[in-house]
Amino acid sequence: MSTPVLVIGNFNYSSWSLRGWLALRRAGVTPDLIRLPLDTPEFHEAIRRHSPTGRVPVLHHDDVTVWDSLAIAEYANEIFAEGSLWPAERVARAEARAAVAEMHSGFAALRAALPMNCRARGRRVETTPPVAADIERLQALWGDALARHGGPGLFGPPGIAEAFFAPVALRFRTYGIAVQGAAGEWLARLLADEDVQWWCAQAEAEREVVAAEEVGA
Ligand SMILES: N[C@@H](CCC(=O)N[C@@H](CS)C(=O)NCC(=O)O)C(=O)O
């Protein structure tokens, strides 16, 4: 099999790209990367050659194109990880899928108000009631999953759930949102993960600034 190619946006801002890449890394794959800086003419010109949606991430592997982060995670799980990116145990697996689906389609208020900005620290944004509700729900989800499944990942062994919540972990760091207890310890472990750290180092080295994503300074 050939080396997969993952088309991504900026390391600093592209939360969906990070999810897809981390899922591949969890499967032991280091894809070749094509980086297209978001919000540039270069992005809009090039992305249509890669993806029918015009969005990143998109994965090319042999004769397959996968144009969505969750589908990329499923592909990584199936083709490179023999199913090990989801928990082996039935209940944990069902709950992990529900949590990942909730992340994939939810938390709109938090995502809009607190954009991922890996390299920024000490940002402060007014916490509107919908944002506060998203933060509360995330803390409850994480705490409950860790209590029910015993760690070290949310649903036992770290897997797709960690890939999907990593951008939120980075947001909590950027905007100074504290998380107590087991969920706080899990968050710290996720931020210390070597793949997350590698991604953040690439973000530090980038020079593009997307003004719309720079909030709370
Ligand atoms: N549901 C998609 C969302 C992808 C997405 O919204 N990507 C953003 C960057 S993080 C994007 O490509 N934005 C570029 C644009 O909309 O022009 C997925 O999970 O992959």
mmCIF file of C-alpha atoms and ligand atoms in Angstrom:
data_model
loop_
_atom_site.group_PDB
_atom_site.id
_atom_site.type_symbol
_atom_site.label_atom_id
_atom_site.label_comp_id
_atom_site.label_asym_id
_atom_site.label_seq_id
_atom_site.Cartn_x
_atom_site.Cartn_y
_atom_site.Cartn_z
ATOM 1 C CA MET A 1 0.000 0.000 0.000
ATOM 2 C CA SER A 2 1.177 3.519 -0.728
ATOM 3 C CA THR A 3 1.759 6.223 1.878
ATOM 4 C CA PRO A 4 -1.485 8.148 2.456
ATOM 5 C CA VAL A 5 -1.549 11.841 1.605
ATOM 6 C CA LEU A 6 -3.508 14.129 3.912
ATOM 7 C CA VAL A 7 -4.486 17.586 2.692
ATOM 8 C CA ILE A 8 -4.730 19.951 5.656
ATOM 9 C CA GLY A 9 -5.248 23.625 6.456
ATOM 10 C CA ASN A 10 -3.025 25.677 8.732
ATOM 11 C CA PHE A 11 -1.685 23.720 11.688
ATOM 12 C CA ASN A 12 -2.597 26.647 13.925
ATOM 13 C CA TYR A 13 -6.236 27.011 12.979
ATOM 14 C CA SER A 14 -7.535 23.878 11.283
ATOM 15 C CA SER A 15 -9.190 21.827 13.987
ATOM 16 C CA TRP A 16 -10.735 19.302 11.615
ATOM 17 C CA SER A 17 -7.344 18.714 10.000
ATOM 18 C CA LEU A 18 -5.855 17.974 13.414
ATOM 19 C CA ARG A 19 -8.577 15.406 14.108
ATOM 20 C CA GLY A 20 -7.974 13.522 10.876
ATOM 21 C CA TRP A 21 -4.203 13.610 11.279
ATOM 22 C CA LEU A 22 -4.314 12.434 14.906
ATOM 23 C CA ALA A 23 -6.561 9.513 13.990
ATOM 24 C CA LEU A 24 -3.991 8.442 11.386
ATOM 25 C CA ARG A 25 -1.155 8.845 13.907
ATOM 26 C CA ARG A 26 -3.095 6.731 16.428
ATOM 27 C CA ALA A 27 -3.210 4.066 13.730
ATOM 28 C CA GLY A 28 0.581 4.282 13.402
ATOM 29 C CA VAL A 29 0.478 6.114 10.060
ATOM 30 C CA THR A 30 2.554 9.182 9.193
ATOM 31 C CA PRO A 31 0.843 10.577 6.111
ATOM 32 C CA ASP A 32 2.533 12.862 3.636
ATOM 33 C CA LEU A 33 1.018 16.296 4.119
ATOM 34 C CA ILE A 34 -0.175 18.904 1.631
ATOM 35 C CA ARG A 35 -0.745 22.102 3.574
ATOM 36 C CA LEU A 36 -3.099 24.692 2.100
ATOM 37 C CA PRO A 37 -3.330 27.888 4.190
ATOM 38 C CA LEU A 38 -6.999 28.660 4.928
ATOM 39 C CA ASP A 39 -8.665 31.821 3.705
ATOM 40 C CA THR A 40 -6.244 32.379 0.807
ATOM 41 C CA PRO A 41 -6.742 32.333 -2.986
ATOM 42 C CA GLU A 42 -4.237 29.451 -3.051
ATOM 43 C CA PHE A 43 -6.526 27.405 -0.785
ATOM 44 C CA HIS A 44 -9.647 27.958 -2.874
ATOM 45 C CA GLU A 45 -7.804 27.295 -6.114
ATOM 46 C CA ALA A 46 -6.127 24.076 -4.908
ATOM 47 C CA ILE A 47 -8.739 22.472 -2.656
ATOM 48 C CA ARG A 48 -11.195 21.797 -5.469
ATOM 49 C CA ARG A 49 -8.630 19.518 -7.064
ATOM 50 C CA HIS A 50 -8.594 17.455 -3.862
ATOM 51 C CA SER A 51 -12.076 17.519 -2.380
ATOM 52 C CA PRO A 52 -15.624 17.805 -3.687
ATOM 53 C CA THR A 53 -16.579 19.800 -0.578
ATOM 54 C CA GLY A 54 -13.772 22.342 -0.852
ATOM 55 C CA ARG A 55 -12.847 21.611 2.755
ATOM 56 C CA VAL A 56 -9.977 20.074 4.647
ATOM 57 C CA PRO A 57 -8.997 17.519 5.726
ATOM 58 C CA VAL A 58 -9.101 15.183 2.780
ATOM 59 C CA LEU A 59 -7.216 11.911 2.533
ATOM 60 C CA HIS A 60 -5.878 10.318 -0.640
ATOM 61 C CA HIS A 61 -4.798 6.702 -0.409
ATOM 62 C CA ASP A 62 -4.303 4.460 -3.430
ATOM 63 C CA ASP A 63 -7.585 4.761 -5.355
ATOM 64 C CA VAL A 64 -9.555 6.206 -2.404
ATOM 65 C CA THR A 65 -10.412 9.822 -1.549
ATOM 66 C CA VAL A 66 -11.948 10.461 1.883
ATOM 67 C CA TRP A 67 -13.210 14.019 2.381
ATOM 68 C CA ASP A 68 -14.356 14.213 6.000
ATOM 69 C CA SER A 69 -12.482 13.953 9.301
ATOM 70 C CA LEU A 70 -14.731 11.294 10.834
ATOM 71 C CA ALA A 71 -14.643 9.203 7.675
ATOM 72 C CA ILE A 72 -10.832 9.546 7.687
ATOM 73 C CA ALA A 73 -10.767 8.312 11.285
ATOM 74 C CA GLU A 74 -12.944 5.335 10.314
ATOM 75 C CA TYR A 75 -10.684 4.614 7.342
ATOM 76 C CA ALA A 76 -7.589 4.753 9.574
ATOM 77 C CA ASN A 77 -9.306 2.433 12.047
ATOM 78 C CA GLU A 78 -10.323 -0.090 9.403
ATOM 79 C CA ILE A 79 -7.331 -0.075 7.054
ATOM 80 C CA PHE A 80 -4.392 0.599 9.390
ATOM 81 C CA ALA A 81 -5.444 -0.258 12.944
ATOM 82 C CA GLU A 82 -7.467 -3.478 12.728
ATOM 83 C CA GLY A 83 -10.345 -1.813 14.532
ATOM 84 C CA SER A 84 -8.297 -0.869 17.599
ATOM 85 C CA LEU A 85 -9.119 2.860 17.480
ATOM 86 C CA TRP A 86 -12.555 2.094 18.922
ATOM 87 C CA PRO A 87 -12.854 0.326 22.299
ATOM 88 C CA ALA A 88 -13.079 -3.471 22.136
ATOM 89 C CA GLU A 89 -15.852 -3.538 24.725
ATOM 90 C CA ARG A 90 -19.363 -3.100 23.313
ATOM 91 C CA VAL A 91 -20.745 -0.492 25.726
ATOM 92 C CA ALA A 92 -17.567 1.607 25.692
ATOM 93 C CA ARG A 93 -17.505 1.405 21.881
ATOM 94 C CA ALA A 94 -21.114 2.561 21.558
ATOM 95 C CA GLU A 95 -20.531 5.455 23.955
ATOM 96 C CA ALA A 96 -17.256 6.441 22.275
ATOM 97 C CA ARG A 97 -19.049 6.599 18.932
ATOM 98 C CA ALA A 98 -21.830 8.701 20.453
ATOM 99 C CA ALA A 99 -19.297 11.130 21.981
ATOM 100 C CA VAL A 100 -17.364 11.445 18.724
ATOM 101 C CA ALA A 101 -20.601 11.998 16.779
ATOM 102 C CA GLU A 102 -21.590 14.646 19.335
ATOM 103 C CA MET A 103 -18.261 16.415 18.749
ATOM 104 C CA HIS A 104 -18.525 16.066 14.984
ATOM 105 C CA SER A 105 -21.968 17.650 14.785
ATOM 106 C CA GLY A 106 -22.216 19.684 17.975
ATOM 107 C CA PHE A 107 -20.666 22.332 20.223
ATOM 108 C CA ALA A 108 -21.384 24.965 17.593
ATOM 109 C CA ALA A 109 -21.417 27.864 20.071
ATOM 110 C CA LEU A 110 -18.044 26.958 21.516
ATOM 111 C CA ARG A 111 -16.517 26.338 18.095
ATOM 112 C CA ALA A 112 -17.719 29.685 16.779
ATOM 113 C CA ALA A 113 -16.769 31.766 19.823
ATOM 114 C CA LEU A 114 -13.462 30.091 20.676
ATOM 115 C CA PRO A 115 -11.658 29.207 17.437
ATOM 116 C CA MET A 116 -8.755 26.796 17.669
ATOM 117 C CA ASN A 117 -5.562 28.835 17.837
ATOM 118 C CA CYS A 118 -2.831 26.441 19.005
ATOM 119 C CA ARG A 119 -0.093 28.980 19.544
ATOM 120 C CA ALA A 120 -2.152 31.628 21.370
ATOM 121 C CA ARG A 121 -2.269 31.794 25.169
ATOM 122 C CA GLY A 122 -4.044 33.991 27.691
ATOM 123 C CA ARG A 123 -6.963 34.832 25.403
ATOM 124 C CA ARG A 124 -10.215 35.875 27.081
ATOM 125 C CA VAL A 125 -13.661 35.671 25.474
ATOM 126 C CA GLU A 126 -16.997 36.522 27.048
ATOM 127 C CA THR A 127 -18.718 33.287 28.016
ATOM 128 C CA THR A 128 -22.251 33.584 26.666
ATOM 129 C CA PRO A 129 -24.865 31.136 28.009
ATOM 130 C CA PRO A 130 -24.626 28.848 24.922
ATOM 131 C CA VAL A 131 -20.814 28.733 25.228
ATOM 132 C CA ALA A 132 -21.068 28.067 28.972
ATOM 133 C CA ALA A 133 -23.535 25.243 28.242
ATOM 134 C CA ASP A 134 -21.103 23.686 25.749
ATOM 135 C CA ILE A 135 -18.240 23.899 28.263
ATOM 136 C CA GLU A 136 -20.416 22.370 30.975
ATOM 137 C CA ARG A 137 -21.509 19.551 28.680
ATOM 138 C CA LEU A 138 -17.907 18.782 27.667
ATOM 139 C CA GLN A 139 -16.775 18.638 31.281
ATOM 140 C CA ALA A 140 -19.671 16.335 32.183
ATOM 141 C CA LEU A 141 -19.075 14.108 29.156
ATOM 142 C CA TRP A 142 -15.356 13.728 29.907
ATOM 143 C CA GLY A 143 -15.801 13.207 33.659
ATOM 144 C CA ASP A 144 -18.556 10.657 33.153
ATOM 145 C CA ALA A 145 -16.658 8.714 30.475
ATOM 146 C CA LEU A 146 -13.502 8.510 32.598
ATOM 147 C CA ALA A 147 -15.480 7.397 35.658
ATOM 148 C CA ARG A 148 -17.390 4.771 33.695
ATOM 149 C CA HIS A 149 -14.521 3.323 31.683
ATOM 150 C CA GLY A 150 -11.543 3.745 34.004
ATOM 151 C CA GLY A 151 -9.149 5.670 31.710
ATOM 152 C CA PRO A 152 -6.490 6.338 30.655
ATOM 153 C CA GLY A 153 -8.430 7.503 27.582
ATOM 154 C CA LEU A 154 -12.052 8.617 27.786
ATOM 155 C CA PHE A 155 -13.333 5.171 26.852
ATOM 156 C CA GLY A 156 -10.384 3.032 27.955
ATOM 157 C CA PRO A 157 -7.412 2.956 25.583
ATOM 158 C CA PRO A 158 -6.971 6.338 23.830
ATOM 159 C CA GLY A 159 -8.421 6.299 20.328
ATOM 160 C CA ILE A 160 -10.645 8.284 17.998
ATOM 161 C CA ALA A 161 -12.304 10.085 20.916
ATOM 162 C CA GLU A 162 -8.960 11.641 21.895
ATOM 163 C CA ALA A 163 -8.335 12.657 18.264
ATOM 164 C CA PHE A 164 -11.722 14.333 18.150
ATOM 165 C CA PHE A 165 -11.487 16.198 21.452
ATOM 166 C CA ALA A 166 -7.856 17.328 21.037
ATOM 167 C CA PRO A 167 -8.829 20.621 19.347
ATOM 168 C CA VAL A 168 -11.162 21.401 22.260
ATOM 169 C CA ALA A 169 -8.331 20.639 24.682
ATOM 170 C CA LEU A 170 -6.198 23.179 22.804
ATOM 171 C CA ARG A 171 -9.025 25.721 22.938
ATOM 172 C CA PHE A 172 -9.323 25.263 26.709
ATOM 173 C CA ARG A 173 -5.596 26.041 26.978
ATOM 174 C CA THR A 174 -5.775 29.085 24.698
ATOM 175 C CA TYR A 175 -8.785 30.611 26.464
ATOM 176 C CA GLY A 176 -7.778 29.591 30.004
ATOM 177 C CA ILE A 177 -10.718 27.291 30.770
ATOM 178 C CA ALA A 178 -9.882 25.196 33.824
ATOM 179 C CA VAL A 179 -11.069 21.606 34.191
ATOM 180 C CA GLN A 180 -10.902 19.891 37.573
ATOM 181 C CA GLY A 181 -10.422 16.293 38.660
ATOM 182 C CA ALA A 182 -9.941 13.261 36.431
ATOM 183 C CA ALA A 183 -11.099 15.192 33.364
ATOM 184 C CA GLY A 184 -8.450 17.852 34.045
ATOM 185 C CA GLU A 185 -5.766 15.160 34.316
ATOM 186 C CA TRP A 186 -6.956 13.542 31.089
ATOM 187 C CA LEU A 187 -6.847 16.946 29.374
ATOM 188 C CA ALA A 188 -3.267 17.501 30.574
ATOM 189 C CA ARG A 189 -2.251 14.067 29.255
ATOM 190 C CA LEU A 190 -3.817 14.857 25.897
ATOM 191 C CA LEU A 191 -2.005 18.199 25.644
ATOM 192 C CA ALA A 192 1.274 16.448 26.511
ATOM 193 C CA ASP A 193 0.764 13.761 23.850
ATOM 194 C CA GLU A 194 3.763 13.754 21.513
ATOM 195 C CA ASP A 195 1.659 13.958 18.365
ATOM 196 C CA VAL A 196 -0.345 16.898 19.728
ATOM 197 C CA GLN A 197 2.953 18.552 20.680
ATOM 198 C CA TRP A 198 4.382 17.939 17.202
ATOM 199 C CA TRP A 199 1.304 19.549 15.615
ATOM 200 C CA CYS A 200 1.591 22.562 17.951
ATOM 201 C CA ALA A 201 5.284 22.954 17.079
ATOM 202 C CA GLN A 202 4.309 23.200 13.393
ATOM 203 C CA ALA A 203 1.679 25.790 14.351
ATOM 204 C CA GLU A 204 4.323 27.833 16.182
ATOM 205 C CA ALA A 205 6.438 27.894 13.025
ATOM 206 C CA GLU A 206 3.628 29.173 10.792
ATOM 207 C CA ARG A 207 3.500 32.849 9.913
ATOM 208 C CA GLU A 208 -0.021 33.234 8.438
ATOM 209 C CA VAL A 209 -2.545 35.131 10.540
ATOM 210 C CA VAL A 210 -6.275 34.646 9.904
ATOM 211 C CA ALA A 211 -7.818 37.709 11.528
ATOM 212 C CA ALA A 212 -11.251 36.139 11.999
ATOM 213 C CA GLU A 213 -9.736 33.359 14.093
ATOM 214 C CA GLU A 214 -7.759 35.727 16.330
ATOM 215 C CA VAL A 215 -10.217 36.476 19.120
ATOM 216 C CA GLY A 216 -9.864 37.406 22.778
ATOM 217 C CA ALA A 217 -6.487 39.145 22.517
HETATM 218 N N1 LIG B 1 -17.243 18.081 8.544
HETATM 219 C C1 LIG B 1 -15.967 18.433 7.964
HETATM 220 C C2 LIG B 1 -15.615 19.865 8.295
HETATM 221 C C3 LIG B 1 -14.379 20.341 7.581
HETATM 222 C C4 LIG B 1 -14.174 21.842 7.700
HETATM 223 O O1 LIG B 1 -15.109 22.617 7.987
HETATM 224 N N2 LIG B 1 -12.923 22.282 7.446
HETATM 225 C C5 LIG B 1 -12.588 23.700 7.452
HETATM 226 C C6 LIG B 1 -11.219 23.940 8.086
HETATM 227 S S1 LIG B 1 -11.037 23.364 9.723
HETATM 228 C C7 LIG B 1 -12.418 24.186 6.036
HETATM 229 O O2 LIG B 1 -11.982 23.459 5.173
HETATM 230 N N3 LIG B 1 -12.727 25.455 5.784
HETATM 231 C C8 LIG B 1 -12.429 26.063 4.541
HETATM 232 C C9 LIG B 1 -13.598 26.753 3.916
HETATM 233 O O3 LIG B 1 -14.725 26.546 4.385
HETATM 234 O O4 LIG B 1 -13.349 27.525 2.978
HETATM 235 C C10 LIG B 1 -14.935 17.436 8.491
HETATM 236 O O5 LIG B 1 -15.185 16.864 9.557
HETATM 237 O O6 LIG B 1 -13.906 17.186 7.839
#
